[in-house]
mmCIF file of C-alpha atoms and ligand atoms in Angstrom:
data_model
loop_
_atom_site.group_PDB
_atom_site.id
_atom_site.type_symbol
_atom_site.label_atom_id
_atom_site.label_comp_id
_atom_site.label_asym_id
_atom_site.label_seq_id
_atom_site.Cartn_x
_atom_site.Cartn_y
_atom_site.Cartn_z
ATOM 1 C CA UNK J 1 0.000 0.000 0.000
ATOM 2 C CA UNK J 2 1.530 3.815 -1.003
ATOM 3 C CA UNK J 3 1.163 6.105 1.866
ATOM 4 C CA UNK J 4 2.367 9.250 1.679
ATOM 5 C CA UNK J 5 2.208 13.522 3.443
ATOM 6 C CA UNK J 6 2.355 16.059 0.471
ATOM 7 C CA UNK J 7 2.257 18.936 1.993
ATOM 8 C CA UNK J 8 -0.271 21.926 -0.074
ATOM 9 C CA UNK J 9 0.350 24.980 1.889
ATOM 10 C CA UNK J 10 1.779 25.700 4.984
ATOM 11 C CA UNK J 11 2.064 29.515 7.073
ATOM 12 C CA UNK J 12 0.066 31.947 8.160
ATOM 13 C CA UNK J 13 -1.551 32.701 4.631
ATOM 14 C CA UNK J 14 -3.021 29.269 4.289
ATOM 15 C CA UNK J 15 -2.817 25.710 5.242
ATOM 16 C CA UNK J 16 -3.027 22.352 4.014
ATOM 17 C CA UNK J 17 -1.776 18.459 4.025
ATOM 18 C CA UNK J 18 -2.443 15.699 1.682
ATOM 19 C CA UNK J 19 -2.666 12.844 3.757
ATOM 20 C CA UNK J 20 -2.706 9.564 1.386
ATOM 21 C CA UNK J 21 -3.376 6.035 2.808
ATOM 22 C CA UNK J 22 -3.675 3.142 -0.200
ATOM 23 C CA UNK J 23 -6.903 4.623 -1.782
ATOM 24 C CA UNK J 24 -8.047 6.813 1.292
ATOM 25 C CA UNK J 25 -6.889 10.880 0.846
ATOM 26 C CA UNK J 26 -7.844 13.574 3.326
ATOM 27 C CA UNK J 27 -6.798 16.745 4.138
ATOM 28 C CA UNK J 28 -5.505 18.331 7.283
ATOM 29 C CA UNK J 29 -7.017 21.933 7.163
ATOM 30 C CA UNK J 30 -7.887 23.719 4.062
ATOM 31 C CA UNK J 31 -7.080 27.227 4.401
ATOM 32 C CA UNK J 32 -6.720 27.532 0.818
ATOM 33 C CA UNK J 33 -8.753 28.375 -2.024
ATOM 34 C CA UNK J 34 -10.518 25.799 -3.994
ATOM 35 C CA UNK J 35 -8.530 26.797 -7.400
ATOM 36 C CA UNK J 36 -5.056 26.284 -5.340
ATOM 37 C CA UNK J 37 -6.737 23.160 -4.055
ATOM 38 C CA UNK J 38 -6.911 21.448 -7.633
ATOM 39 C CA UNK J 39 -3.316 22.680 -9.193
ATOM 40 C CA UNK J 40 -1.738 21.773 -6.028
ATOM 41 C CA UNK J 41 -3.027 18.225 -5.835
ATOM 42 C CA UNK J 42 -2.464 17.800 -9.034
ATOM 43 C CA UNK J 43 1.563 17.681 -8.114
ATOM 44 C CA UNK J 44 0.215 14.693 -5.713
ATOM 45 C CA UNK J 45 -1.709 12.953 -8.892
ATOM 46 C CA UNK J 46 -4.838 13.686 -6.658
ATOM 47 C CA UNK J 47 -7.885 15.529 -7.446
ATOM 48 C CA UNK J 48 -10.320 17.296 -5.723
ATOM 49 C CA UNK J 49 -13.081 14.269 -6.322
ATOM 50 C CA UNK J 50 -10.743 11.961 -4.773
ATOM 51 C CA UNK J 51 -10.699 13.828 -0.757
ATOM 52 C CA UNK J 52 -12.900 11.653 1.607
ATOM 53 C CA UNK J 53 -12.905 13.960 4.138
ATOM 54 C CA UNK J 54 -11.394 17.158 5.747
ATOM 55 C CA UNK J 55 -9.846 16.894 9.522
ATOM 56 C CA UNK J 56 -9.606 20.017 11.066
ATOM 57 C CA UNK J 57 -7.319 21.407 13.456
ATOM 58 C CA UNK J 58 -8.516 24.623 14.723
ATOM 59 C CA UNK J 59 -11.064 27.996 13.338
ATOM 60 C CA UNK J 60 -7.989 30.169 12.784
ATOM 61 C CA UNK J 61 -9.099 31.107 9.203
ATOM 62 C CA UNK J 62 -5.703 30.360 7.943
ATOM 63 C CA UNK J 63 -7.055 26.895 8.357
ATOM 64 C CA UNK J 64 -10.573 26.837 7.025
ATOM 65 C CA UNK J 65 -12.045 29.245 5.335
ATOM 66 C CA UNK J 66 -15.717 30.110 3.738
ATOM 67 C CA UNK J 67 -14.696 28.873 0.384
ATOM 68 C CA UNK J 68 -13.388 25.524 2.096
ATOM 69 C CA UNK J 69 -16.952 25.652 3.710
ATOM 70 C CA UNK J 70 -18.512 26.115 0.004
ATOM 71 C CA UNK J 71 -16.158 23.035 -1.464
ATOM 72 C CA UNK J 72 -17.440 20.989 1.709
ATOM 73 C CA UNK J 73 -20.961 21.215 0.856
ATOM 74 C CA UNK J 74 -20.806 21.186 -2.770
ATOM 75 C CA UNK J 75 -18.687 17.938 -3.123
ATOM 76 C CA UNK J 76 -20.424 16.599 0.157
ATOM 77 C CA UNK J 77 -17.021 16.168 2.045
ATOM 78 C CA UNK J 78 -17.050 15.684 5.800
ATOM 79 C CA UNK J 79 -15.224 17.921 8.249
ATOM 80 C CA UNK J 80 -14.100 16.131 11.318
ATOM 81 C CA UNK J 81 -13.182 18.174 14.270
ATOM 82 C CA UNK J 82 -14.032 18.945 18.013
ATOM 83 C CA UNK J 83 -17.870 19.570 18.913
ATOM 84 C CA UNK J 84 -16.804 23.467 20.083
ATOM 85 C CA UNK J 85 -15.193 23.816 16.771
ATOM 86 C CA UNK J 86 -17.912 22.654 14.859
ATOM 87 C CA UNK J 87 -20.523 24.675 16.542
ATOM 88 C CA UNK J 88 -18.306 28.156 16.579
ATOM 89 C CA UNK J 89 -17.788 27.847 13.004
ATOM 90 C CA UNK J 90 -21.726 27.344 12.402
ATOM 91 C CA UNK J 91 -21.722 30.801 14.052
ATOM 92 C CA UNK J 92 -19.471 32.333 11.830
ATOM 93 C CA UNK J 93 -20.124 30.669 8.188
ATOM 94 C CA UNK J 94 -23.383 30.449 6.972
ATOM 95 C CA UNK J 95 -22.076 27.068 4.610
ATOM 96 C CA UNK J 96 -20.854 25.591 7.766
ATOM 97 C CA UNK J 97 -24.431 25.974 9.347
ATOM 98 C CA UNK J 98 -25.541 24.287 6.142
ATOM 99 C CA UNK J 99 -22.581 21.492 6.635
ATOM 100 C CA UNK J 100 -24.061 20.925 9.993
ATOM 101 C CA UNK J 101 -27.667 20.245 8.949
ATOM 102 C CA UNK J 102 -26.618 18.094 6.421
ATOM 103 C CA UNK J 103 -24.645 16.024 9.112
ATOM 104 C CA UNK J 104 -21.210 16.683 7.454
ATOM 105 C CA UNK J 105 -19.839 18.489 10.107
ATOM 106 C CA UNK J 106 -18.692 15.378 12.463
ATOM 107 C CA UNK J 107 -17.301 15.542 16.007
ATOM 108 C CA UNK J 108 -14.064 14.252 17.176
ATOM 109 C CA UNK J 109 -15.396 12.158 19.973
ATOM 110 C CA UNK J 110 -12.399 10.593 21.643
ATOM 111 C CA UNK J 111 -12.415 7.314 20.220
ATOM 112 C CA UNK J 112 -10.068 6.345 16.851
ATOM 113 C CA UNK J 113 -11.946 6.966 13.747
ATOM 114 C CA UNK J 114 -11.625 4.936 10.921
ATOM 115 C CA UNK J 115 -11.618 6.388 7.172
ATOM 116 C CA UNK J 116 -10.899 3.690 4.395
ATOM 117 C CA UNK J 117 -7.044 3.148 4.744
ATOM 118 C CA UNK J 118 -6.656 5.889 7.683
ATOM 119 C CA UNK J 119 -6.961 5.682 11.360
ATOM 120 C CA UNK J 120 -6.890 9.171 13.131
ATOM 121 C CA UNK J 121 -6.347 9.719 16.591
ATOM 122 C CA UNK J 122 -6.994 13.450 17.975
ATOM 123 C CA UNK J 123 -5.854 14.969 20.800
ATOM 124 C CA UNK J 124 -5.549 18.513 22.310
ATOM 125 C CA UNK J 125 -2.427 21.357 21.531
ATOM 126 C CA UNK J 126 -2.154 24.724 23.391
ATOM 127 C CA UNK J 127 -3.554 27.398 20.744
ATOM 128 C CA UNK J 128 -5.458 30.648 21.158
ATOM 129 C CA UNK J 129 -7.967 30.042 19.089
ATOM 130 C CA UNK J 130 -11.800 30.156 19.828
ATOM 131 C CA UNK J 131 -12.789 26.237 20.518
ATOM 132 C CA UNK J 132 -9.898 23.844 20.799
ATOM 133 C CA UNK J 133 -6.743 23.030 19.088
ATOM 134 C CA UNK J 134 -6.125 19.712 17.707
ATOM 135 C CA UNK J 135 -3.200 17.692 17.191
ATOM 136 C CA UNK J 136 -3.567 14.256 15.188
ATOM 137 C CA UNK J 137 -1.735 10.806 15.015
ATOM 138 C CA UNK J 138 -2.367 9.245 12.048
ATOM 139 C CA UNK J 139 -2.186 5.375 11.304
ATOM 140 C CA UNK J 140 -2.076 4.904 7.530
ATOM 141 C CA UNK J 141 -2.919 1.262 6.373
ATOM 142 C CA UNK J 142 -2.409 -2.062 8.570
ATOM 143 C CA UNK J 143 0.123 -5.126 8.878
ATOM 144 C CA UNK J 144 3.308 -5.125 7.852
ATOM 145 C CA UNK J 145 2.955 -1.862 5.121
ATOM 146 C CA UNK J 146 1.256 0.282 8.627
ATOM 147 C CA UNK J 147 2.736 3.557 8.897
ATOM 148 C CA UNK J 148 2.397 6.695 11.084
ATOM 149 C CA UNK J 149 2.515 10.283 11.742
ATOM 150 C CA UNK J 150 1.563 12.988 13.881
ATOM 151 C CA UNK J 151 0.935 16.188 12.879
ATOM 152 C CA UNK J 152 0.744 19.374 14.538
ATOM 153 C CA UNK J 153 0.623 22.850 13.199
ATOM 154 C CA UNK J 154 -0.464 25.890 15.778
ATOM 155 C CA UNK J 155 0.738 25.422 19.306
ATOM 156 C CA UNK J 156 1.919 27.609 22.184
ATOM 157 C CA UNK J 157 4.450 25.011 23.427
ATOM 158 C CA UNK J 158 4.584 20.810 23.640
ATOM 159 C CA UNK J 159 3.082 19.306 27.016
ATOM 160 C CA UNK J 160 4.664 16.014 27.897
ATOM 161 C CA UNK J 161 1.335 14.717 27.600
ATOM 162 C CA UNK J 162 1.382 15.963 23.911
ATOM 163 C CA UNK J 163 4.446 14.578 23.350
ATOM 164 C CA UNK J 164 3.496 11.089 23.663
ATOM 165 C CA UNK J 165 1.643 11.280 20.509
ATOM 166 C CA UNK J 166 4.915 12.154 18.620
ATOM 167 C CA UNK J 167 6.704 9.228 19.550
ATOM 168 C CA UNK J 168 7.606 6.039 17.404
ATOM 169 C CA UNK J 169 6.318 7.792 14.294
ATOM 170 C CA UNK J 170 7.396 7.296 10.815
ATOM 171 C CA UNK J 171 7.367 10.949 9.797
ATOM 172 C CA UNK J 172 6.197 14.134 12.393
ATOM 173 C CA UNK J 173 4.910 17.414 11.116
ATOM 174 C CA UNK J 174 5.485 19.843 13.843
ATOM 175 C CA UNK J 175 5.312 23.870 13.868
ATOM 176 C CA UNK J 176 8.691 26.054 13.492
ATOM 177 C CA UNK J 177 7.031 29.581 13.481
ATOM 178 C CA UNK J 178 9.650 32.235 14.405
ATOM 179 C CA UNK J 179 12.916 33.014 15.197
ATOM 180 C CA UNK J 180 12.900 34.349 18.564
ATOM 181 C CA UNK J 181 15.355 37.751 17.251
ATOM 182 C CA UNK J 182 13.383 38.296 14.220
ATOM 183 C CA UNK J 183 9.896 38.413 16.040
ATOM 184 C CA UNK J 184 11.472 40.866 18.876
ATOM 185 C CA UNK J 185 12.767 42.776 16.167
ATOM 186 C CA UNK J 186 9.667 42.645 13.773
ATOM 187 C CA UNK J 187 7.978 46.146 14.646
ATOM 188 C CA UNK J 188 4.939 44.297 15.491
ATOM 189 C CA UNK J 189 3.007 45.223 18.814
ATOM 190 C CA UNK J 190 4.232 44.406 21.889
ATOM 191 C CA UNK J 191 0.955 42.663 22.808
ATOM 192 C CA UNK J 192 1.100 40.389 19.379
ATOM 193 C CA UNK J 193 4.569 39.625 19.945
ATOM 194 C CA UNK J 194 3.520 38.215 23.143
ATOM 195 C CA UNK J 195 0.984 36.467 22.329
ATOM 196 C CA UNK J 196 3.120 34.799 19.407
ATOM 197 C CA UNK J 197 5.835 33.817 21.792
ATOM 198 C CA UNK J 198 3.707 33.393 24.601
ATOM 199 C CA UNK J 199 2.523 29.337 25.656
ATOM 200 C CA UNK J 200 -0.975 29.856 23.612
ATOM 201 C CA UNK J 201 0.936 30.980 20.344
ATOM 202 C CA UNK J 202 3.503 29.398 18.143
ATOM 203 C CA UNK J 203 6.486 27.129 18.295
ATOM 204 C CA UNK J 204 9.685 29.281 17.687
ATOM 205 C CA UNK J 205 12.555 26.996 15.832
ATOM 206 C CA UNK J 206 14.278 26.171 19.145
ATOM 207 C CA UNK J 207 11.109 25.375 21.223
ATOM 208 C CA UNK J 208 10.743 22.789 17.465
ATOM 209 C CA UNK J 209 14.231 21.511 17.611
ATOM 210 C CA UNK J 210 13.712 20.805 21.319
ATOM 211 C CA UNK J 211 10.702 18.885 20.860
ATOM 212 C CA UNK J 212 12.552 16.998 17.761
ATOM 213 C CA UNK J 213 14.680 16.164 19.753
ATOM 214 C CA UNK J 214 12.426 14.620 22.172
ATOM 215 C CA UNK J 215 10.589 12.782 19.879
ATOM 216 C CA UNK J 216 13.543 11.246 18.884
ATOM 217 C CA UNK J 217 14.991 10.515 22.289
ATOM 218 C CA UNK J 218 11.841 8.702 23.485
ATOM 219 C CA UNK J 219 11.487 6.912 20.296
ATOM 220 C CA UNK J 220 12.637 3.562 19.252
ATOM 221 C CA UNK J 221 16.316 4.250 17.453
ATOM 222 C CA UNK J 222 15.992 5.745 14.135
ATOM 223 C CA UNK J 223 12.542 5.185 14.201
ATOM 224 C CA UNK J 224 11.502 8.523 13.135
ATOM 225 C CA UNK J 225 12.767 8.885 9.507
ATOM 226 C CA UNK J 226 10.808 12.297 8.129
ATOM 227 C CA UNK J 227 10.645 15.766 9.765
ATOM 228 C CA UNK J 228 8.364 18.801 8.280
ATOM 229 C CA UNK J 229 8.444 22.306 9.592
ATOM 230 C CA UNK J 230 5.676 23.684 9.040
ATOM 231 C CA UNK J 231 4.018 27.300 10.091
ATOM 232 C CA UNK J 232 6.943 29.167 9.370
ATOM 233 C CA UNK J 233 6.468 32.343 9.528
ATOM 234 C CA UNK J 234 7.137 34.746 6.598
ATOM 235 C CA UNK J 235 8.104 37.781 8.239
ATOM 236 C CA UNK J 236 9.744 36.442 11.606
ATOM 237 C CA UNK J 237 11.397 33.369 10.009
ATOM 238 C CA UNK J 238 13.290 31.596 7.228
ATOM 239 C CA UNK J 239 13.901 28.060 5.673
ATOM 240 C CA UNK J 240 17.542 28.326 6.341
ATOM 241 C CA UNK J 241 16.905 29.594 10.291
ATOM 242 C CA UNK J 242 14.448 26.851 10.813
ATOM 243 C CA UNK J 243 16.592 24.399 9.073
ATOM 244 C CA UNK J 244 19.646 25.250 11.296
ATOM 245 C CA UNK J 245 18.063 25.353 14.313
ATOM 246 C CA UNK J 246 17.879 21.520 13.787
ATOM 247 C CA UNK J 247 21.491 20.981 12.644
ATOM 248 C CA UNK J 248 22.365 19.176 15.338
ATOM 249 C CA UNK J 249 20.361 16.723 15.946
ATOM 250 C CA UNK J 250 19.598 16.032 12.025
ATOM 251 C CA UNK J 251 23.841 15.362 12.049
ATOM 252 C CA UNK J 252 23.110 12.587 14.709
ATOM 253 C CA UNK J 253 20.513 10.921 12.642
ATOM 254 C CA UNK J 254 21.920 12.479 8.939
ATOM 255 C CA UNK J 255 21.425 8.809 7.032
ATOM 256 C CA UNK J 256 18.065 8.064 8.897
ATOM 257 C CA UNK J 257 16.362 11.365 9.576
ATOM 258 C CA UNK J 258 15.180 13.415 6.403
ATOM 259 C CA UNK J 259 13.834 17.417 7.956
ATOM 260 C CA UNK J 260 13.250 19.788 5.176
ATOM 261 C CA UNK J 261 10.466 23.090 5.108
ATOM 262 C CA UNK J 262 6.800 23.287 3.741
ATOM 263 C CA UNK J 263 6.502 26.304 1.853
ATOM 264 C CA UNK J 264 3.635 28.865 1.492
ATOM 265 C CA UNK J 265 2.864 28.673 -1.835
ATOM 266 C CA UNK J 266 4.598 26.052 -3.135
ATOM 267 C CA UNK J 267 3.302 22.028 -2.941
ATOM 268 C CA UNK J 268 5.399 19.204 -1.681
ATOM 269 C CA UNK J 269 7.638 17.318 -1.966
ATOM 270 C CA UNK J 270 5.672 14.427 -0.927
ATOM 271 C CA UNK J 271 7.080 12.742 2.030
ATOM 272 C CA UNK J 272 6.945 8.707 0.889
ATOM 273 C CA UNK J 273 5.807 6.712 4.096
HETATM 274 ZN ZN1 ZN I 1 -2.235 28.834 11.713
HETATM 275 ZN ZN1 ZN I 2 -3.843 29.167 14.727
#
């Protein structure tokens, strides 16, 4: 069974993840527009006809938006997320309120849920946004071709409870937002620099590499084989920053450990499970 992460979009513009499992593809988020949608799955060899359902991880719009709400409904796509979620974005979105009487909007209720070829395991990530943040574990096909990965895009800082959901993954997509210096120095407000930095905002690239290196600590040896950075931001970060931060520990693990950047507006690569 193929089982791959493509990655669509990633940053505080937009976000998205291709999540393929043998014939089962969802996404994780869609804060992108349905025309991005199409020419960036097409880099996959997916389509839009071919997503069985959308998990979500928070309402920050950057992660669902209204035309992700009008794709929903139109193609008849489920969006699985927590109950608050759900109901907040029913406020807000006059498609999601139509999502939710047609019993596509479907909570997250503790248990594993099952999609085709994908198990998906949620659990909570400190976030600011209205409702709660989700995390996910993901178990992509069974036996001996089973593979898995946790993914995690908005959060203030990793809880050791969190970080149990990290461990003895194949591949981990994990938040490294800012560079501490280049957020201080951003001429932003002092109150959104502190929420940023603060333990309801974003992962800066050593709070990542720190957590990395956790994950790989606590996991079986060279276990963990992919690393994405995701979130980065555009204005308080770079690829080469968030790369670097990571140096060391990717020069323990250089032949098993593959860590490279998702970009903002450009796809992939895809990240072969
Ligand atoms: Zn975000
Ligand atoms: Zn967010």
């Amino acid at each position: 069974m193929s089982a791959f992460l493509y990655p669509l979009a990633s940053g505080s513009l937009g976000n998205s993840l291709l999540v393929s499992a043998g014939r089962t593809r969802v996404l994780v988020d869609m804060g992108i527009s349905r025309r991005r949608l199409r020419a960036d799955l097409a880099g996959a060899g997916a389509a839009p006809e071919d997503i069985r359902a959308v998990l979500l991880t928070h309402t920050h719009s950057d992660h669902f938006s209204a035309s992700a709400a009008a794709f929903c409904l139109a193609r008849r796509v489920p969006v699985y997320s927590a109950a608050e979620n759900l109901a907040y974005l029913a406020q807000c979105m006059p498609d999601f309120a139509d999502l939710v009487r047609a019993g596509l909007a479907r909570p997250i209720d503790g248990g594993p849920l099952v999609l085709g070829d994908l198990a998906v395991e949620a659990f909570p990530v400190p976030h600011d946004s209205a409702g709660a943040c989700l995390g996910f574990r993901l178990v992509l096909g069974s036996g001996r071709t089973r593979r898995t990965a946790a993914v995690a895009t908005d959060l203030g800082h990793v809880p050791a409870a969190s970080l149990r959901h990290f461990l003895d993954c194949d591949a981990v997509v994990l938040e490294s937002n800012h560079d501490p210096r280049m957020l201080r120095e951003s001429g932003r407000p002092p109150d959104l620099i502190e929420r940023i930095a603060g333990p309801h905002g974003h992962l800066s690239n050593s709070d990542c590499a720190e957590a990395v290196a956790g994950i790989v600590g606590r996991s079986r040896p060279a276990r963990l084989r992919h690393v994405v950075l995701a979130h980065l931001s555009r204005d308080c970060n770079t690829p080469r920053l968030a790369l670097a931060a990571q140096a060391a520990l990717a020069r323990r693990h250089c032949d098993a450990l593959r860590i490279f950047a998702a970009g903002q507006y450009e796809a992939g690569p895809a990240v072969d499970l």
